[in-house]
mmCIF file of C-alpha atoms in Angstrom:
data_model
loop_
_atom_site.group_PDB
_atom_site.id
_atom_site.type_symbol
_atom_site.label_atom_id
_atom_site.label_comp_id
_atom_site.label_asym_id
_atom_site.label_seq_id
_atom_site.Cartn_x
_atom_site.Cartn_y
_atom_site.Cartn_z
ATOM 1 C CA MET A 1447 0.129 0.113 0.009
ATOM 2 C CA SER A 1448 1.379 3.457 -1.005
ATOM 3 C CA ARG A 1449 -0.223 6.175 1.163
ATOM 4 C CA ALA A 1450 0.246 9.888 0.629
ATOM 5 C CA LEU A 1451 -1.326 13.079 1.583
ATOM 6 C CA ILE A 1452 -2.533 15.836 -0.795
ATOM 7 C CA LEU A 1453 -2.116 19.083 1.053
ATOM 8 C CA ASP A 1454 -2.871 22.824 0.395
ATOM 9 C CA THR A 1455 -2.932 26.044 2.479
ATOM 10 C CA GLU A 1456 -4.489 29.433 2.208
ATOM 11 C CA THR A 1457 -2.736 32.266 4.126
ATOM 12 C CA THR A 1458 -3.104 36.079 4.818
ATOM 13 C CA GLY A 1459 -0.183 36.747 2.381
ATOM 14 C CA LEU A 1460 2.838 35.410 0.758
ATOM 15 C CA ASP A 1461 5.630 35.724 3.409
ATOM 16 C CA PRO A 1462 5.433 34.267 6.855
ATOM 17 C CA ALA A 1463 8.744 36.220 7.682
ATOM 18 C CA THR A 1464 6.737 39.420 7.531
ATOM 19 C CA GLY A 1465 3.902 38.182 9.866
ATOM 20 C CA ASP A 1466 1.553 36.411 7.288
ATOM 21 C CA ARG A 1467 -0.244 33.332 8.777
ATOM 22 C CA VAL A 1468 -2.040 30.176 7.688
ATOM 23 C CA LEU A 1469 -5.803 30.578 7.719
ATOM 24 C CA GLU A 1470 -6.907 27.526 6.053
ATOM 25 C CA VAL A 1471 -5.337 23.933 5.845
ATOM 26 C CA ALA A 1472 -6.660 20.854 3.926
ATOM 27 C CA ALA A 1473 -5.286 17.496 3.348
ATOM 28 C CA ILE A 1474 -6.778 14.283 1.593
ATOM 29 C CA GLU A 1475 -5.440 10.856 1.826
ATOM 30 C CA VAL A 1476 -4.562 8.913 -1.251
ATOM 31 C CA VAL A 1477 -3.531 5.286 -1.437
ATOM 32 C CA ASN A 1478 -1.848 3.938 -4.584
ATOM 33 C CA PHE A 1479 -2.513 7.452 -6.089
ATOM 34 C CA LEU A 1480 -6.362 7.386 -5.577
ATOM 35 C CA PRO A 1481 -8.394 9.203 -2.904
ATOM 36 C CA THR A 1482 -9.847 7.178 -0.071
ATOM 37 C CA GLY A 1483 -12.438 9.578 1.063
ATOM 38 C CA ARG A 1484 -10.467 10.505 4.296
ATOM 39 C CA HIS A 1485 -9.610 14.155 4.705
ATOM 40 C CA PHE A 1486 -8.530 16.711 7.194
ATOM 41 C CA HIS A 1487 -9.951 20.425 6.746
ATOM 42 C CA ARG A 1488 -9.765 23.339 9.223
ATOM 43 C CA LEU A 1489 -10.357 27.042 9.059
ATOM 44 C CA ILE A 1490 -8.255 28.868 11.420
ATOM 45 C CA ASN A 1491 -8.008 32.066 13.242
ATOM 46 C CA PRO A 1492 -4.919 33.731 11.906
ATOM 47 C CA GLU A 1493 -4.675 36.131 14.823
ATOM 48 C CA ARG A 1494 -4.213 39.106 12.623
ATOM 49 C CA ASP A 1495 -6.112 40.990 9.949
ATOM 50 C CA VAL A 1496 -6.887 39.439 6.386
ATOM 51 C CA PRO A 1497 -5.698 41.926 3.835
ATOM 52 C CA PRO A 1498 -8.331 42.837 1.107
ATOM 53 C CA GLU A 1499 -6.072 41.438 -1.808
ATOM 54 C CA SER A 1500 -5.715 38.103 -0.047
ATOM 55 C CA SER A 1501 -9.493 37.951 0.582
ATOM 56 C CA ARG A 1502 -9.998 38.416 -3.094
ATOM 57 C CA VAL A 1503 -8.045 35.208 -3.720
ATOM 58 C CA HIS A 1504 -9.495 32.819 -1.217
ATOM 59 C CA GLY A 1505 -12.644 34.472 -0.206
ATOM 60 C CA PHE A 1506 -11.994 34.546 3.489
ATOM 61 C CA THR A 1507 -12.383 37.707 5.673
ATOM 62 C CA TRP A 1508 -11.305 38.239 9.238
ATOM 63 C CA ASP A 1509 -15.129 38.344 10.296
ATOM 64 C CA MET A 1510 -15.449 34.804 8.809
ATOM 65 C CA LEU A 1511 -12.321 33.588 10.843
ATOM 66 C CA ARG A 1512 -12.505 35.396 14.293
ATOM 67 C CA ASP A 1513 -14.261 32.528 15.945
ATOM 68 C CA LYS A 1514 -12.163 29.693 14.472
ATOM 69 C CA PRO A 1515 -9.515 27.827 16.482
ATOM 70 C CA VAL A 1516 -5.925 29.055 16.307
ATOM 71 C CA PHE A 1517 -3.339 27.032 14.708
ATOM 72 C CA ALA A 1518 -1.909 25.574 17.877
ATOM 73 C CA GLU A 1519 -5.419 24.043 18.540
ATOM 74 C CA ILE A 1520 -5.627 22.294 15.229
ATOM 75 C CA LEU A 1521 -2.037 21.191 15.140
ATOM 76 C CA PRO A 1522 -2.290 17.787 16.839
ATOM 77 C CA GLY A 1523 -5.072 16.623 14.542
ATOM 78 C CA LEU A 1524 -3.081 17.713 11.619
ATOM 79 C CA VAL A 1525 -0.019 15.835 12.686
ATOM 80 C CA GLU A 1526 -1.896 12.798 13.516
ATOM 81 C CA PHE A 1527 -3.765 12.712 10.062
ATOM 82 C CA LEU A 1528 -0.427 13.274 8.306
ATOM 83 C CA GLY A 1529 1.325 10.552 9.954
ATOM 84 C CA ASP A 1530 4.734 9.663 8.516
ATOM 85 C CA ASP A 1531 3.791 9.567 4.829
ATOM 86 C CA PRO A 1532 4.888 11.694 1.778
ATOM 87 C CA ILE A 1533 3.120 15.082 1.702
ATOM 88 C CA VAL A 1534 2.210 16.188 -1.887
ATOM 89 C CA ALA A 1535 1.578 19.959 -2.789
ATOM 90 C CA HIS A 1536 1.725 22.376 -5.527
ATOM 91 C CA ASN A 1537 4.660 24.690 -5.184
ATOM 92 C CA ALA A 1538 5.189 22.734 -1.880
ATOM 93 C CA PRO A 1539 8.082 25.016 -0.535
ATOM 94 C CA PHE A 1540 5.471 27.716 -0.083
ATOM 95 C CA ASP A 1541 3.237 25.500 1.822
ATOM 96 C CA PHE A 1542 6.155 24.096 3.857
ATOM 97 C CA GLY A 1543 7.524 27.505 4.663
ATOM 98 C CA PHE A 1544 4.089 28.699 6.278
ATOM 99 C CA LEU A 1545 3.828 25.461 8.043
ATOM 100 C CA ASP A 1546 7.367 25.724 9.414
ATOM 101 C CA ALA A 1547 6.567 29.102 10.786
ATOM 102 C CA GLU A 1548 3.388 27.971 12.379
ATOM 103 C CA PHE A 1549 5.038 24.882 13.918
ATOM 104 C CA ASP A 1550 7.661 27.075 15.247
ATOM 105 C CA ARG A 1551 5.211 29.335 16.861
ATOM 106 C CA ALA A 1552 3.577 26.396 18.514
ATOM 107 C CA GLY A 1553 6.854 24.838 19.687
ATOM 108 C CA ALA A 1554 6.378 21.892 17.523
ATOM 109 C CA PRO A 1555 8.919 19.924 15.513
ATOM 110 C CA ARG A 1556 8.704 21.034 11.880
ATOM 111 C CA LEU A 1557 7.647 18.536 9.230
ATOM 112 C CA ASP A 1558 10.545 16.752 7.607
ATOM 113 C CA ARG A 1559 11.244 18.377 4.198
ATOM 114 C CA ALA A 1560 12.304 14.705 2.881
ATOM 115 C CA ARG A 1561 8.650 13.968 2.889
ATOM 116 C CA MET A 1562 8.008 16.838 0.501
ATOM 117 C CA VAL A 1563 6.729 15.945 -3.012
ATOM 118 C CA ASP A 1564 6.239 19.131 -5.266
ATOM 119 C CA THR A 1565 3.969 18.584 -8.168
ATOM 120 C CA LEU A 1566 5.056 22.140 -9.661
ATOM 121 C CA ALA A 1567 8.497 20.760 -9.780
ATOM 122 C CA ILE A 1568 7.338 17.612 -11.495
ATOM 123 C CA ALA A 1569 5.168 19.471 -13.994
ATOM 124 C CA LYS A 1570 8.009 21.801 -14.947
ATOM 125 C CA LYS A 1571 10.120 18.767 -15.945
ATOM 126 C CA ARG A 1572 7.509 17.124 -17.662
ATOM 127 C CA PHE A 1573 6.066 20.142 -19.569
ATOM 128 C CA PRO A 1574 9.142 22.676 -19.829
ATOM 129 C CA GLY A 1575 8.179 25.935 -21.116
ATOM 130 C CA LEU A 1576 4.427 25.391 -20.644
ATOM 131 C CA PRO A 1577 2.125 27.001 -17.814
ATOM 132 C CA ASN A 1578 2.070 24.672 -15.002
ATOM 133 C CA SER A 1579 -0.468 26.429 -12.622
ATOM 134 C CA LEU A 1580 -2.935 24.139 -11.086
ATOM 135 C CA ASP A 1581 -5.443 25.621 -13.393
ATOM 136 C CA ALA A 1582 -3.261 25.016 -16.239
ATOM 137 C CA LEU A 1583 -2.657 21.358 -15.490
ATOM 138 C CA CYS A 1584 -6.266 20.694 -14.683
ATOM 139 C CA ARG A 1585 -7.200 22.059 -18.092
ATOM 140 C CA ARG A 1586 -4.278 19.882 -19.682
ATOM 141 C CA PHE A 1587 -5.600 16.805 -17.999
ATOM 142 C CA ALA A 1588 -9.352 17.697 -18.732
ATOM 143 C CA ILE A 1589 -10.063 18.025 -15.036
ATOM 144 C CA ASP A 1590 -13.388 19.887 -14.195
ATOM 145 C CA LEU A 1591 -12.547 23.466 -12.935
ATOM 146 C CA SER A 1592 -16.086 24.703 -12.829
ATOM 147 C CA GLU A 1593 -16.365 24.833 -9.060
ATOM 148 C CA ARG A 1594 -12.970 26.774 -8.770
ATOM 149 C CA THR A 1595 -14.187 30.330 -8.436
ATOM 150 C CA THR A 1596 -11.631 31.147 -5.390
ATOM 151 C CA HIS A 1597 -8.735 29.302 -4.202
ATOM 152 C CA ASN A 1598 -10.407 27.137 -1.509
ATOM 153 C CA ALA A 1599 -7.861 24.933 -0.072
ATOM 154 C CA LEU A 1600 -10.196 21.629 0.135
ATOM 155 C CA LEU A 1601 -11.239 22.069 -3.313
ATOM 156 C CA ASP A 1602 -7.709 22.579 -4.346
ATOM 157 C CA VAL A 1603 -6.439 19.396 -2.773
ATOM 158 C CA ARG A 1604 -9.182 17.413 -4.692
ATOM 159 C CA LEU A 1605 -8.241 18.778 -8.080
ATOM 160 C CA LEU A 1606 -4.381 18.283 -7.263
ATOM 161 C CA ALA A 1607 -5.222 14.691 -6.339
ATOM 162 C CA GLY A 1608 -6.444 14.243 -10.069
ATOM 163 C CA VAL A 1609 -3.323 16.082 -11.304
ATOM 164 C CA TYR A 1610 -1.067 14.033 -9.074
ATOM 165 C CA LEU A 1611 -2.710 11.053 -10.726
ATOM 166 C CA GLU A 1612 -2.021 12.081 -14.175
ATOM 167 C CA LEU A 1613 1.697 13.044 -13.295
ATOM 168 C CA MET A 1614 2.290 9.682 -11.938
ATOM 169 C CA GLY A 1615 1.071 7.860 -14.961
ATOM 170 C CA GLY A 1616 -2.549 8.448 -15.061
ATOM 171 C CA LYS A 1617 -3.706 5.270 -13.888
ATOM 172 C CA GLN A 1618 -3.392 3.158 -10.643
ATOM 173 C CA PRO A 1619 -1.041 0.234 -10.584
ATOM 174 C CA GLY A 1620 -2.784 -2.956 -11.145
ATOM 175 C CA LEU A 1621 -5.631 -1.244 -12.789
ATOM 176 C CA LEU A 1622 -7.934 -1.200 -9.819
ATOM 177 C CA LEU A 1623 -10.112 1.719 -9.312
ATOM 178 C CA ALA A 1624 -10.155 1.159 -5.594
ATOM 179 C CA ARG A 1625 -9.304 -1.657 -3.281
ATOM 180 C CA ALA A 1626 -11.637 -2.467 -0.525
ATOM 181 C CA GLY A 1627 -9.854 -2.006 2.810
ATOM 182 C CA SER A 1628 -6.799 -0.466 1.402
ATOM 183 C CA GLY A 1629 -6.247 1.821 4.044
ATOM 184 C CA PRO A 1630 -7.331 3.278 7.447
ATOM 185 C CA ARG A 1631 -10.653 4.937 7.487
ATOM 186 C CA GLY A 1632 -12.339 7.482 9.924
ATOM 187 C CA ALA A 1633 -15.273 6.325 11.960
ATOM 188 C CA GLY A 1634 -18.510 6.367 9.614
ATOM 189 C CA GLU A 1635 -16.623 6.458 6.400
ATOM 190 C CA ALA A 1636 -17.509 3.824 3.919
ATOM 191 C CA ALA A 1637 -14.764 1.470 2.646
ATOM 192 C CA PRO A 1638 -13.775 2.173 -1.310
ATOM 193 C CA VAL A 1639 -15.787 -0.121 -3.597
ATOM 194 C CA ALA A 1640 -13.595 -2.668 -4.906
ATOM 195 C CA TRP A 1641 -13.629 -3.214 -8.840
ATOM 196 C CA THR A 1642 -15.358 -6.432 -9.730
ATOM 197 C CA PRO A 1643 -15.253 -7.985 -13.283
ATOM 198 C CA ARG A 1644 -18.788 -8.302 -14.763
ATOM 199 C CA PRO A 1645 -18.558 -10.762 -17.664
ATOM 200 C CA ILE A 1646 -21.303 -10.419 -20.409
ATOM 201 C CA VAL A 1647 -23.085 -13.708 -20.878
ATOM 202 C CA PRO A 1648 -25.505 -13.935 -23.852
ATOM 203 C CA THR A 1649 -28.918 -15.475 -23.326
ATOM 204 C CA PRO A 1650 -30.017 -18.577 -25.359
ATOM 205 C CA GLU A 1651 -32.330 -16.272 -27.597
ATOM 206 C CA GLU A 1652 -29.400 -13.968 -28.359
ATOM 207 C CA MET A 1653 -27.304 -16.822 -29.330
ATOM 208 C CA GLU A 1654 -29.977 -18.184 -31.549
ATOM 209 C CA ARG A 1655 -30.372 -14.810 -33.389
ATOM 210 C CA HIS A 1656 -26.787 -14.369 -33.651
ATOM 211 C CA ALA A 1657 -26.375 -17.868 -35.297
ATOM 212 C CA ALA A 1658 -29.036 -16.723 -37.795
ATOM 213 C CA PHE A 1659 -27.398 -13.558 -38.664
ATOM 214 C CA VAL A 1660 -24.061 -15.332 -39.229
ATOM 215 C CA ALA A 1661 -25.612 -17.984 -41.590
ATOM 216 C CA LYS A 1662 -26.460 -15.342 -43.900
ATOM 217 C CA LEU A 1663 -22.803 -14.122 -44.209
ATOM 218 C CA LYS A 1664 -20.331 -15.583 -46.729
ATOM 219 C CA ASP A 1665 -17.298 -17.096 -45.070
ATOM 220 C CA PRO A 1666 -18.112 -15.503 -41.618
ATOM 221 C CA VAL A 1667 -14.930 -15.283 -39.354
ATOM 222 C CA TRP A 1668 -17.082 -16.560 -36.382
ATOM 223 C CA ASP A 1669 -16.730 -20.164 -38.025
ATOM 224 C CA THR A 1670 -13.016 -19.952 -37.530
ATOM 225 C CA LEU A 1671 -13.115 -18.932 -33.667
#
C-alpha cells in the first residue's frame, strides 16, 4: 500500500517572515494514487487581519475567521492525520514554509522536508516552457474546474489529487479503481468499492439470433473461432 497526503494551505499573504499566517489547511489521503475519502480540513483564526487583496484570492475575511480555533489548537489533529507519509503539494516549498513558521510558533517539531513532493517541480520537468499552474494542469488533463471560483484549500487538494494521478502515469497500478480495505478510514466512512469483473453472458435467444445472422454471411469469421 502506497499512502500519501495531498495538502494545501491558504494564508493572509505571501511571506511568513513578515507576519503572514495560515488561515486554512486541507489534506486528503490517497492510497495507490487514488483518494480514499478520508480528509482533514480546518479554518483557522490567523490572529491578525486579512488584507483585502488576499480575501479576493481565497474569499475569507477576518469576520469569517475570528471565531475559529488558532493554529496551535488544530496542530495535533493535523500531525496525526499526516502521519509519516509523503506530503504532496503544488509549489510545496510555499506551503511548507508557512507550516514551518506555524509549527515553530506552536513549539512543535517541523515536518521533515524529505517528505515533500512538489507537483509544480514535477510538472515543470514534464512540460518545460508551458504554464504549470494548478489551473493550467487541470485544463491540460481535462479535470473539471467549474467549481474553482476562489482558491479554496479543500477544493484545491481534490483537484490536485487528479493532477497528481496524471503526473504519476494516469492510472492506478494494477488497474484497480479502488481496493476495499486498502487503508485506514475514519469512523463512519465507507470503504472504497472494489472493482469486480462483470462478464457479459448472452442469453439462449441472443445466441440463436446471432447464429441466424451469421448463417447469412459469406465465409463468416466466427466459424473460425
